[in-house]
Amino acid sequence: MRGLKSIAAFYVNRDAEVFWLDLGVLGLKKTRSSERYAMYFKKIIEWLVEYGLNPERYVVSEHVLRYQLQGDPPRNALVLAVTLSHKGRVIYAVLASFTPGVLIILSSRFRNAGWKSEFLLDMAAERIQGYSSTEE
């Protein structure tokens, strides 16, 4: 998925309120509208179908999240989230990031919160002149 550096799928099976509480406790915050990232969300949905999850069986929601990375100075990483819900419960969450390593950091924290990792792929960052992986 061009531009995205990592993608992870989790089996969550939690009430939506608990899901958002988990994300908040782990430092992820909702941010801007998802319209700017429509092309990426479309690719994530296509990937879900290829992976074997049928999004048509669920209510699909798209969200743009922000995660603050440690460092001097601290910087923000964008994380795209696609949730598959049924009857008010988030069953699956697929997260994708433009910043390599972010989902590796978060993955163990999600597992500690009771999420089950289905898939994690973290690609090496490509160096392209004038390209910033933190702002797509």
GROMACS .gro file of N, CA, C and O in nm:
model
  544
    1MET      N    1   0.085  -0.116   0.000
    1MET     CA    2   0.000   0.000   0.000
    1MET      C    3   0.089   0.123   0.000
    1MET      O    4   0.146   0.158   0.102
    2ARG      N    5   0.101   0.182  -0.113
    2ARG     CA    6   0.192   0.295  -0.133
    2ARG      C    7   0.165   0.406  -0.031
    2ARG      O    8   0.053   0.449  -0.012
    3GLY      N    9   0.271   0.452   0.033
    3GLY     CA   10   0.260   0.558   0.132
    3GLY      C   11   0.245   0.506   0.273
    3GLY      O   12   0.297   0.564   0.366
    4LEU      N   13   0.172   0.397   0.291
    4LEU     CA   14   0.155   0.340   0.424
    4LEU      C   15   0.277   0.253   0.454
    4LEU      O   16   0.322   0.177   0.370
    5LYS      N   17   0.327   0.265   0.575
    5LYS     CA   18   0.448   0.192   0.614
    5LYS      C   19   0.419   0.071   0.700
    5LYS      O   20   0.504  -0.016   0.716
    6SER      N   21   0.301   0.067   0.761
    6SER     CA   22   0.267  -0.050   0.840
    6SER      C   23   0.115  -0.064   0.848
    6SER      O   24   0.042   0.033   0.835
    7ILE      N   25   0.074  -0.189   0.864
    7ILE     CA   26  -0.069  -0.219   0.876
    7ILE      C   27  -0.084  -0.336   0.974
    7ILE      O   28   0.000  -0.425   0.977
    8ALA      N   29  -0.187  -0.329   1.055
    8ALA     CA   30  -0.211  -0.433   1.154
    8ALA      C   31  -0.361  -0.455   1.168
    8ALA      O   32  -0.440  -0.362   1.161
    9ALA      N   33  -0.398  -0.580   1.186
    9ALA     CA   34  -0.539  -0.616   1.208
    9ALA      C   35  -0.550  -0.681   1.345
    9ALA      O   36  -0.465  -0.762   1.383
   10PHE      N   37  -0.655  -0.645   1.418
   10PHE     CA   38  -0.677  -0.697   1.552
   10PHE      C   39  -0.821  -0.746   1.566
   10PHE      O   40  -0.914  -0.682   1.517
   11TYR      N   41  -0.839  -0.857   1.635
   11TYR     CA   42  -0.970  -0.902   1.678
   11TYR      C   43  -0.992  -0.836   1.814
   11TYR      O   44  -0.919  -0.860   1.909
   12VAL      N   45  -1.094  -0.749   1.823
   12VAL     CA   46  -1.115  -0.668   1.941
   12VAL      C   47  -1.233  -0.720   2.024
   12VAL      O   48  -1.222  -0.744   2.142
   13ASN      N   49  -1.349  -0.732   1.962
   13ASN     CA   50  -1.473  -0.780   2.023
   13ASN      C   51  -1.504  -0.708   2.155
   13ASN      O   52  -1.515  -0.770   2.260
   14ARG      N   53  -1.518  -0.575   2.147
   14ARG     CA   54  -1.549  -0.492   2.263
   14ARG      C   55  -1.659  -0.394   2.228
   14ARG      O   56  -1.674  -0.355   2.112
   15ASP      N   57  -1.733  -0.350   2.330
   15ASP     CA   58  -1.827  -0.242   2.309
   15ASP      C   59  -1.751  -0.123   2.252
   15ASP      O   60  -1.634  -0.101   2.287
   16ALA      N   61  -1.818  -0.045   2.168
   16ALA     CA   62  -1.752   0.069   2.103
   16ALA      C   63  -1.693   0.165   2.207
   16ALA      O   64  -1.582   0.216   2.189
   17GLU      N   65  -1.764   0.190   2.315
   17GLU     CA   66  -1.714   0.281   2.418
   17GLU      C   67  -1.583   0.229   2.479
   17GLU      O   68  -1.490   0.307   2.504
   18VAL      N   69  -1.575   0.100   2.504
   18VAL     CA   70  -1.453   0.041   2.562
   18VAL      C   71  -1.340   0.047   2.459
   18VAL      O   72  -1.225   0.075   2.495
   19PHE      N   73  -1.371   0.023   2.333
   19PHE     CA   74  -1.272   0.032   2.226
   19PHE      C   75  -1.208   0.171   2.224
   19PHE      O   76  -1.086   0.184   2.224
   20TRP      N   77  -1.291   0.276   2.226
   20TRP     CA   78  -1.239   0.413   2.221
   20TRP      C   79  -1.166   0.448   2.350
   20TRP      O   80  -1.067   0.522   2.348
   21LEU      N   81  -1.209   0.393   2.461
   21LEU     CA   82  -1.139   0.413   2.587
   21LEU      C   83  -1.000   0.349   2.580
   21LEU      O   84  -0.900   0.411   2.620
   22ASP      N   85  -0.991   0.227   2.526
   22ASP     CA   86  -0.861   0.161   2.506
   22ASP      C   87  -0.768   0.250   2.424
   22ASP      O   88  -0.651   0.269   2.459
   23LEU      N   89  -0.819   0.303   2.312
   23LEU     CA   90  -0.735   0.387   2.226
   23LEU      C   91  -0.687   0.511   2.300
   23LEU      O   92  -0.570   0.549   2.289
   24GLY      N   93  -0.778   0.574   2.375
   24GLY     CA   94  -0.741   0.694   2.449
   24GLY      C   95  -0.635   0.668   2.555
   24GLY      O   96  -0.539   0.744   2.569
   25VAL      N   97  -0.651   0.558   2.628
   25VAL     CA   98  -0.554   0.522   2.732
   25VAL      C   99  -0.417   0.497   2.670
   25VAL      O  100  -0.313   0.530   2.729
   26LEU      N  101  -0.414   0.443   2.549
   26LEU     CA  102  -0.287   0.413   2.482
   26LEU      C  103  -0.229   0.534   2.409
   26LEU      O  104  -0.125   0.524   2.345
   27GLY      N  105  -0.298   0.649   2.418
   27GLY     CA  106  -0.242   0.772   2.361
   27GLY      C  107  -0.287   0.807   2.221
   27GLY      O  108  -0.234   0.899   2.161
   28LEU      N  109  -0.384   0.735   2.167
   28LEU     CA  110  -0.436   0.767   2.034
   28LEU      C  111  -0.557   0.859   2.047
   28LEU      O  112  -0.646   0.834   2.127
   29LYS      N  113  -0.556   0.964   1.969
   29LYS     CA  114  -0.664   1.062   1.974
   29LYS      C  115  -0.723   1.083   1.835
   29LYS      O  116  -0.649   1.085   1.736
   30LYS      N  117  -0.857   1.096   1.829
   30LYS     CA  118  -0.922   1.125   1.700
   30LYS      C  119  -0.879   1.263   1.653
   30LYS      O  120  -0.861   1.354   1.733
   31THR      N  121  -0.866   1.275   1.525
   31THR     CA  122  -0.827   1.402   1.467
   31THR      C  123  -0.910   1.428   1.343
   31THR      O  124  -1.012   1.363   1.322
   32ARG      N  125  -0.864   1.512   1.257
   32ARG     CA  126  -0.933   1.561   1.137
   32ARG      C  127  -1.024   1.463   1.065
   32ARG      O  128  -1.026   1.345   1.093
   33SER      N  129  -1.093   1.516   0.971
   33SER     CA  130  -1.185   1.437   0.890
   33SER      C  131  -1.109   1.336   0.806
   33SER      O  132  -0.993   1.355   0.770
   34SER      N  133  -1.176   1.227   0.772
   34SER     CA  134  -1.110   1.119   0.698
   34SER      C  135  -1.115   1.137   0.547
   34SER      O  136  -1.055   1.059   0.474
   35GLU      N  137  -1.182   1.241   0.499
   35GLU     CA  138  -1.198   1.260   0.353
   35GLU      C  139  -1.064   1.268   0.279
   35GLU      O  140  -1.051   1.214   0.169
   36ARG      N  141  -0.967   1.335   0.339
   36ARG     CA  142  -0.836   1.352   0.274
   36ARG      C  143  -0.766   1.218   0.251
   36ARG      O  144  -0.681   1.205   0.165
   37TYR      N  145  -0.804   1.117   0.328
   37TYR     CA  146  -0.738   0.987   0.322
   37TYR      C  147  -0.825   0.879   0.256
   37TYR      O  148  -0.799   0.761   0.272
   38ALA      N  149  -0.925   0.922   0.182
   38ALA     CA  150  -1.020   0.829   0.119
   38ALA      C  151  -0.951   0.722   0.036
   38ALA      O  152  -0.989   0.605   0.042
   39MET      N  153  -0.849   0.759  -0.039
   39MET     CA  154  -0.777   0.663  -0.123
   39MET      C  155  -0.712   0.554  -0.036
   39MET      O  156  -0.715   0.436  -0.070
   40TYR      N  157  -0.655   0.594   0.077
   40TYR     CA  158  -0.590   0.497   0.166
   40TYR      C  159  -0.694   0.406   0.232
   40TYR      O  160  -0.671   0.286   0.245
   41PHE      N  161  -0.807   0.464   0.273
   41PHE     CA  162  -0.912   0.382   0.333
   41PHE      C  163  -0.965   0.280   0.232
   41PHE      O  164  -0.991   0.165   0.266
   42LYS      N  165  -0.977   0.321   0.107
   42LYS     CA  166  -1.022   0.229   0.003
   42LYS      C  167  -0.924   0.112  -0.010
   42LYS      O  168  -0.965  -0.004  -0.021
   43LYS      N  169  -0.795   0.142  -0.006
   43LYS     CA  170  -0.692   0.037  -0.015
   43LYS      C  171  -0.699  -0.056   0.106
   43LYS      O  172  -0.682  -0.177   0.093
   44ILE      N  173  -0.723   0.000   0.224
   44ILE     CA  174  -0.734  -0.082   0.345
   44ILE      C  175  -0.853  -0.178   0.333
   44ILE      O  176  -0.842  -0.296   0.366
   45ILE      N  177  -0.966  -0.127   0.283
   45ILE     CA  178  -1.086  -0.211   0.265
   45ILE      C  179  -1.056  -0.322   0.164
   45ILE      O  180  -1.091  -0.439   0.185
   46GLU      N  181  -0.988  -0.288   0.054
   46GLU     CA  182  -0.950  -0.390  -0.045
   46GLU      C  183  -0.860  -0.496   0.020
   46GLU      O  184  -0.875  -0.615  -0.005
   47TRP      N  185  -0.766  -0.450   0.103
   47TRP     CA  186  -0.678  -0.543   0.172
   47TRP      C  187  -0.758  -0.635   0.264
   47TRP      O  188  -0.729  -0.754   0.272
   48LEU      N  189  -0.859  -0.581   0.333
   48LEU     CA  190  -0.944  -0.662   0.421
   48LEU      C  191  -1.009  -0.777   0.344
   48LEU      O  192  -1.012  -0.890   0.390
   49VAL      N  193  -1.060  -0.745   0.226
   49VAL     CA  194  -1.124  -0.847   0.143
   49VAL      C  195  -1.021  -0.953   0.103
   49VAL      O  196  -1.048  -1.072   0.112
   50GLU      N  197  -0.903  -0.909   0.062
   50GLU     CA  198  -0.797  -1.003   0.024
   50GLU      C  199  -0.754  -1.089   0.144
   50GLU      O  200  -0.721  -1.206   0.128
   51TYR      N  201  -0.755  -1.031   0.261
   51TYR     CA  202  -0.715  -1.101   0.382
   51TYR      C  203  -0.820  -1.203   0.426
   51TYR      O  204  -0.793  -1.293   0.502
   52GLY      N  205  -0.943  -1.187   0.377
   52GLY     CA  206  -1.048  -1.284   0.408
   52GLY      C  207  -1.156  -1.233   0.502
   52GLY      O  208  -1.246  -1.309   0.537
   53LEU      N  209  -1.147  -1.108   0.544
   53LEU     CA  210  -1.254  -1.050   0.625
   53LEU      C  211  -1.353  -0.983   0.531
   53LEU      O  212  -1.313  -0.906   0.444
   54ASN      N  213  -1.479  -1.012   0.548
   54ASN     CA  214  -1.581  -0.957   0.459
   54ASN      C  215  -1.643  -0.833   0.521
   54ASN      O  216  -1.731  -0.845   0.606
   55PRO      N  217  -1.598  -0.712   0.479
   55PRO     CA  218  -1.651  -0.590   0.539
   55PRO      C  219  -1.802  -0.572   0.522
   55PRO      O  220  -1.864  -0.502   0.600
   56GLU      N  221  -1.860  -0.637   0.422
   56GLU     CA  222  -2.004  -0.623   0.398
   56GLU      C  223  -2.088  -0.682   0.511
   56GLU      O  224  -2.205  -0.649   0.525
   57ARG      N  225  -2.030  -0.765   0.595
   57ARG     CA  226  -2.102  -0.826   0.707
   57ARG      C  227  -2.105  -0.736   0.829
   57ARG      O  228  -2.166  -0.769   0.930
   58TYR      N  229  -2.035  -0.621   0.822
   58TYR     CA  230  -2.018  -0.533   0.937
   58TYR      C  231  -2.053  -0.389   0.902
   58TYR      O  232  -2.060  -0.352   0.785
   59VAL      N  233  -2.066  -0.307   1.005
   59VAL     CA  234  -2.072  -0.163   0.987
   59VAL      C  235  -1.927  -0.116   0.985
   59VAL      O  236  -1.852  -0.140   1.080
   60VAL      N  237  -1.888  -0.051   0.876
   60VAL     CA  238  -1.749  -0.009   0.858
   60VAL      C  239  -1.737   0.140   0.889
   60VAL      O  240  -1.816   0.220   0.840
   61SER      N  241  -1.639   0.175   0.972
   61SER     CA  242  -1.613   0.315   1.006
   61SER      C  243  -1.466   0.346   0.980
   61SER      O  244  -1.380   0.261   1.001
   62GLU      N  245  -1.441   0.468   0.937
   62GLU     CA  246  -1.305   0.512   0.907
   62GLU      C  247  -1.270   0.630   0.997
   62GLU      O  248  -1.351   0.722   1.012
   63HIS      N  249  -1.149   0.626   1.053
   63HIS     CA  250  -1.108   0.730   1.147
   63HIS      C  251  -0.960   0.764   1.125
   63HIS      O  252  -0.880   0.677   1.092
   64VAL      N  253  -0.928   0.891   1.147
   64VAL     CA  254  -0.789   0.936   1.145
   64VAL      C  255  -0.752   0.966   1.290
   64VAL      O  256  -0.821   1.041   1.359
   65LEU      N  257  -0.644   0.903   1.335
   65LEU     CA  258  -0.598   0.918   1.473
   65LEU      C  259  -0.459   0.978   1.475
   65LEU      O  260  -0.385   0.973   1.377
   66ARG      N  261  -0.424   1.034   1.590
   66ARG     CA  262  -0.291   1.091   1.608
   66ARG      C  263  -0.226   1.022   1.728
   66ARG      O  264  -0.291   1.000   1.830
   67TYR      N  265  -0.098   0.990   1.713
   67TYR     CA  266  -0.021   0.929   1.822
   67TYR      C  267   0.107   1.008   1.838
   67TYR      O  268   0.179   1.031   1.741
   68GLN      N  269   0.136   1.051   1.960
   68GLN     CA  270   0.256   1.130   1.984
   68GLN      C  271   0.373   1.038   2.015
   68GLN      O  272   0.372   0.961   2.111
   69LEU      N  273   0.475   1.046   1.929
   69LEU     CA  274   0.597   0.968   1.945
   69LEU      C  275   0.690   1.037   2.043
   69LEU      O  276   0.698   1.160   2.046
   70GLN      N  277   0.760   0.958   2.124
   70GLN     CA  278   0.859   1.013   2.216
   70GLN      C  279   0.977   1.063   2.135
   70GLN      O  280   1.009   1.011   2.030
   71GLY      N  281   1.045   1.162   2.184
   71GLY     CA  282   1.163   1.213   2.116
   71GLY      C  283   1.183   1.358   2.150
   71GLY      O  284   1.104   1.420   2.221
   72ASP      N  285   1.288   1.414   2.097
   72ASP     CA  286   1.318   1.554   2.120
   72ASP      C  287   1.339   1.620   1.985
   72ASP      O  288   1.444   1.600   1.924
   73PRO      N  289   1.245   1.691   1.932
   73PRO     CA  290   1.115   1.719   1.993
   73PRO      C  291   1.018   1.603   1.967
   73PRO      O  292   1.035   1.527   1.871
   74PRO      N  293   0.914   1.590   2.049
   74PRO     CA  294   0.813   1.488   2.021
   74PRO      C  295   0.743   1.520   1.890
   74PRO      O  296   0.730   1.637   1.854
   75ARG      N  297   0.703   1.419   1.818
   75ARG     CA  298   0.631   1.442   1.691
   75ARG      C  299   0.510   1.352   1.685
   75ARG      O  300   0.501   1.250   1.753
   76ASN      N  301   0.417   1.393   1.601
   76ASN     CA  302   0.292   1.318   1.586
   76ASN      C  303   0.300   1.224   1.467
   76ASN      O  304   0.360   1.257   1.365
   77ALA      N  305   0.240   1.108   1.483
   77ALA     CA  306   0.227   1.012   1.374
   77ALA      C  307   0.077   0.993   1.349
   77ALA      O  308  -0.001   0.982   1.444
   78LEU      N  309   0.039   0.993   1.223
   78LEU     CA  310  -0.100   0.966   1.188
   78LEU      C  311  -0.123   0.816   1.179
   78LEU      O  312  -0.039   0.743   1.126
   79VAL      N  313  -0.236   0.773   1.230
   79VAL     CA  314  -0.275   0.633   1.223
   79VAL      C  315  -0.417   0.630   1.167
   79VAL      O  316  -0.507   0.697   1.219
   80LEU      N  317  -0.435   0.557   1.058
   80LEU     CA  318  -0.568   0.539   1.001
   80LEU      C  319  -0.630   0.415   1.064
   80LEU      O  320  -0.562   0.313   1.078
   81ALA      N  321  -0.756   0.425   1.102
   81ALA     CA  322  -0.824   0.311   1.165
   81ALA      C  323  -0.952   0.281   1.090
   81ALA      O  324  -1.031   0.370   1.060
   82VAL      N  325  -0.971   0.154   1.058
   82VAL     CA  326  -1.096   0.105   1.001
   82VAL      C  327  -1.152   0.006   1.102
   82VAL      O  328  -1.083  -0.089   1.141
   83THR      N  329  -1.275   0.031   1.145
   83THR     CA  330  -1.337  -0.061   1.241
   83THR      C  331  -1.451  -0.136   1.173
   83THR      O  332  -1.522  -0.081   1.090
   84LEU      N  333  -1.464  -0.261   1.208
   84LEU     CA  334  -1.574  -0.345   1.163
   84LEU      C  335  -1.658  -0.377   1.286
   84LEU      O  336  -1.609  -0.444   1.378
   85SER      N  337  -1.779  -0.326   1.288
   85SER     CA  338  -1.865  -0.338   1.406
   85SER      C  339  -1.990  -0.417   1.375
   85SER      O  340  -2.036  -0.423   1.260
   86HIS      N  341  -2.048  -0.473   1.481
   86HIS     CA  342  -2.175  -0.544   1.472
   86HIS      C  343  -2.250  -0.525   1.603
   86HIS      O  344  -2.196  -0.554   1.710
   87LYS      N  345  -2.370  -0.471   1.594
   87LYS     CA  346  -2.456  -0.448   1.711
   87LYS      C  347  -2.384  -0.371   1.823
   87LYS      O  348  -2.389  -0.409   1.939
   88GLY      N  349  -2.315  -0.262   1.784
   88GLY     CA  350  -2.252  -0.176   1.883
   88GLY      C  351  -2.119  -0.225   1.937
   88GLY      O  352  -2.061  -0.163   2.026
   89ARG      N  353  -2.071  -0.337   1.884
   89ARG     CA  354  -1.942  -0.390   1.928
   89ARG      C  355  -1.841  -0.379   1.814
   89ARG      O  356  -1.872  -0.413   1.700
   90VAL      N  357  -1.722  -0.333   1.846
   90VAL     CA  358  -1.614  -0.333   1.748
   90VAL      C  359  -1.556  -0.474   1.748
   90VAL      O  360  -1.502  -0.520   1.849
   91ILE      N  361  -1.572  -0.543   1.636
   91ILE     CA  362  -1.525  -0.681   1.626
   91ILE      C  363  -1.379  -0.683   1.579
   91ILE      O  364  -1.296  -0.752   1.638
   92TYR      N  365  -1.349  -0.610   1.473
   92TYR     CA  366  -1.212  -0.601   1.421
   92TYR      C  367  -1.173  -0.454   1.407
   92TYR      O  368  -1.257  -0.369   1.378
   93ALA      N  369  -1.045  -0.429   1.426
   93ALA     CA  370  -0.988  -0.297   1.400
   93ALA      C  371  -0.864  -0.318   1.313
   93ALA      O  372  -0.781  -0.403   1.344
   94VAL      N  373  -0.858  -0.242   1.206
   94VAL     CA  374  -0.740  -0.245   1.119
   94VAL      C  375  -0.677  -0.107   1.128
   94VAL      O  376  -0.744  -0.006   1.105
   95LEU      N  377  -0.550  -0.104   1.163
   95LEU     CA  378  -0.477   0.021   1.179
   95LEU      C  379  -0.365   0.026   1.076
   95LEU      O  380  -0.302  -0.076   1.048
   96ALA      N  381  -0.343   0.144   1.021
   96ALA     CA  382  -0.236   0.163   0.924
   96ALA      C  383  -0.166   0.294   0.956
   96ALA      O  384  -0.230   0.390   0.999
   97SER      N  385  -0.034   0.297   0.935
   97SER     CA  386   0.043   0.416   0.969
   97SER      C  387   0.138   0.452   0.855
   97SER      O  388   0.186   0.366   0.783
   98PHE      N  389   0.163   0.582   0.844
   98PHE     CA  390   0.261   0.633   0.748
   98PHE      C  391   0.402   0.633   0.808
   98PHE      O  392   0.498   0.655   0.737
   99THR      N  393   0.411   0.610   0.938
   99THR     CA  394   0.539   0.615   1.009
   99THR      C  395   0.580   0.474   1.050
   99THR      O  396   0.508   0.408   1.125
  100PRO      N  397   0.695   0.428   1.000
  100PRO     CA  398   0.740   0.293   1.036
  100PRO      C  399   0.759   0.280   1.187
  100PRO      O  400   0.801   0.373   1.254
  101GLY      N  401   0.727   0.163   1.239
  101GLY     CA  402   0.752   0.133   1.379
  101GLY      C  403   0.640   0.168   1.475
  101GLY      O  404   0.635   0.116   1.586
  102VAL      N  405   0.549   0.256   1.436
  102VAL     CA  406   0.443   0.299   1.527
  102VAL      C  407   0.355   0.182   1.568
  102VAL      O  408   0.326   0.164   1.687
  103LEU      N  409   0.314   0.100   1.474
  103LEU     CA  410   0.225  -0.010   1.507
  103LEU      C  411   0.297  -0.121   1.583
  103LEU      O  412   0.233  -0.195   1.659
  104ILE      N  413   0.427  -0.132   1.566
  104ILE     CA  414   0.503  -0.229   1.645
  104ILE      C  415   0.500  -0.185   1.792
  104ILE      O  416   0.479  -0.267   1.881
  105ILE      N  417   0.520  -0.056   1.816
  105ILE     CA  418   0.512  -0.002   1.952
  105ILE      C  419   0.374  -0.028   2.011
  105ILE      O  420   0.360  -0.075   2.124
  106LEU      N  421   0.270   0.005   1.934
  106LEU     CA  422   0.133  -0.005   1.985
  106LEU      C  423   0.083  -0.149   1.995
  106LEU      O  424  -0.003  -0.179   2.078
  107SER      N  425   0.133  -0.237   1.911
  107SER     CA  426   0.081  -0.373   1.905
  107SER      C  427   0.089  -0.445   2.040
  107SER      O  428  -0.008  -0.508   2.083
  108SER      N  429   0.202  -0.437   2.108
  108SER     CA  430   0.213  -0.505   2.237
  108SER      C  431   0.120  -0.442   2.339
  108SER      O  432   0.063  -0.511   2.424
  109ARG      N  433   0.099  -0.312   2.329
  109ARG     CA  434   0.007  -0.245   2.421
  109ARG      C  435  -0.137  -0.288   2.395
  109ARG      O  436  -0.216  -0.305   2.489
  110PHE      N  437  -0.173  -0.305   2.268
  110PHE     CA  438  -0.308  -0.353   2.235
  110PHE      C  439  -0.328  -0.495   2.288
  110PHE      O  440  -0.432  -0.528   2.343
  111ARG      N  441  -0.227  -0.580   2.271
  111ARG     CA  442  -0.236  -0.717   2.322
  111ARG      C  443  -0.253  -0.718   2.474
  111ARG      O  444  -0.330  -0.796   2.528
  112ASN      N  445  -0.181  -0.630   2.542
  112ASN     CA  446  -0.194  -0.620   2.688
  112ASN      C  447  -0.335  -0.574   2.728
  112ASN      O  448  -0.381  -0.605   2.838
  113ALA      N  449  -0.402  -0.500   2.640
  113ALA     CA  450  -0.539  -0.454   2.666
  113ALA      C  451  -0.641  -0.562   2.631
  113ALA      O  452  -0.761  -0.541   2.644
  114GLY      N  453  -0.594  -0.678   2.581
  114GLY     CA  454  -0.684  -0.788   2.550
  114GLY      C  455  -0.719  -0.805   2.404
  114GLY      O  456  -0.796  -0.893   2.368
  115TRP      N  457  -0.663  -0.720   2.317
  115TRP     CA  458  -0.687  -0.735   2.174
  115TRP      C  459  -0.602  -0.853   2.124
  115TRP      O  460  -0.493  -0.877   2.173
  116LYS      N  461  -0.653  -0.923   2.023
  116LYS     CA  462  -0.578  -1.034   1.965
  116LYS      C  463  -0.526  -0.993   1.827
  116LYS      O  464  -0.602  -0.956   1.739
  117SER      N  465  -0.395  -1.000   1.812
  117SER     CA  466  -0.332  -0.961   1.687
  117SER      C  467  -0.360  -1.066   1.580
  117SER      O  468  -0.335  -1.184   1.600
  118GLU      N  469  -0.414  -1.021   1.468
  118GLU     CA  470  -0.440  -1.109   1.354
  118GLU      C  471  -0.327  -1.101   1.251
  118GLU      O  472  -0.295  -1.198   1.187
  119PHE      N  473  -0.268  -0.980   1.238
  119PHE     CA  474  -0.172  -0.957   1.132
  119PHE      C  475  -0.097  -0.827   1.161
  119PHE      O  476  -0.157  -0.731   1.207
  120LEU      N  477   0.033  -0.825   1.135
  120LEU     CA  478   0.111  -0.702   1.147
  120LEU      C  479   0.219  -0.704   1.040
  120LEU      O  480   0.294  -0.801   1.029
  121LEU      N  481   0.224  -0.599   0.962
  121LEU     CA  482   0.326  -0.585   0.859
  121LEU      C  483   0.384  -0.445   0.871
  121LEU      O  484   0.311  -0.346   0.864
  122ASP      N  485   0.516  -0.437   0.892
  122ASP     CA  486   0.585  -0.309   0.903
  122ASP      C  487   0.693  -0.305   0.795
  122ASP      O  488   0.785  -0.386   0.797
  123MET      N  489   0.676  -0.215   0.700
  123MET     CA  490   0.769  -0.204   0.588
  123MET      C  491   0.879  -0.104   0.622
  123MET      O  492   0.854  -0.007   0.692
  124ALA      N  493   0.997  -0.124   0.569
  124ALA     CA  494   1.107  -0.028   0.588
  124ALA      C  495   1.072   0.101   0.517
  124ALA      O  496   1.016   0.101   0.408
  125ALA      N  497   1.108   0.211   0.578
  125ALA     CA  498   1.082   0.343   0.519
  125ALA      C  499   1.172   0.365   0.399
  125ALA      O  500   1.291   0.335   0.403
  126GLU      N  501   1.115   0.417   0.292
  126GLU     CA  502   1.193   0.451   0.175
  126GLU      C  503   1.235   0.596   0.187
  126GLU      O  504   1.158   0.680   0.228
  127ARG      N  505   1.358   0.626   0.152
  127ARG     CA  506   1.406   0.764   0.154
  127ARG      C  507   1.379   0.826   0.018
  127ARG      O  508   1.436   0.787  -0.083
  128ILE      N  509   1.290   0.922   0.017
  128ILE     CA  510   1.258   0.994  -0.106
  128ILE      C  511   1.280   1.141  -0.077
  128ILE      O  512   1.228   1.194   0.020
  129GLN      N  513   1.355   1.207  -0.162
  129GLN     CA  514   1.387   1.346  -0.139
  129GLN      C  515   1.258   1.430  -0.131
  129GLN      O  516   1.170   1.420  -0.215
  130GLY      N  517   1.249   1.510  -0.024
  130GLY     CA  518   1.133   1.597  -0.008
  130GLY      C  519   1.010   1.528   0.050
  130GLY      O  520   0.904   1.585   0.060
  131TYR      N  521   1.023   1.403   0.091
  131TYR     CA  522   0.909   1.325   0.141
  131TYR      C  523   0.918   1.315   0.293
  131TYR      O  524   1.022   1.285   0.348
  132SER      N  525   0.809   1.341   0.360
  132SER     CA  526   0.803   1.327   0.504
  132SER      C  527   0.701   1.222   0.539
  132SER      O  528   0.585   1.233   0.499
  133SER      N  529   0.741   1.118   0.613
  133SER     CA  530   0.650   1.010   0.645
  133SER      C  531   0.551   1.047   0.754
  133SER      O  532   0.454   0.978   0.777
  134THR      N  533   0.571   1.160   0.822
  134THR     CA  534   0.478   1.198   0.929
  134THR      C  535   0.365   1.286   0.879
  134THR      O  536   0.268   1.305   0.948
  135GLU      N  537   0.375   1.337   0.760
  135GLU     CA  538   0.269   1.423   0.707
  135GLU      C  539   0.239   1.383   0.564
  135GLU      O  540   0.311   1.416   0.475
  136GLU      N  541   0.135   1.306   0.545
  136GLU     CA  542   0.095   1.263   0.411
  136GLU      C  543  -0.012   1.355   0.361
  136GLU      O  544  -0.100   1.392   0.430
   0.00000   0.00000   0.00000
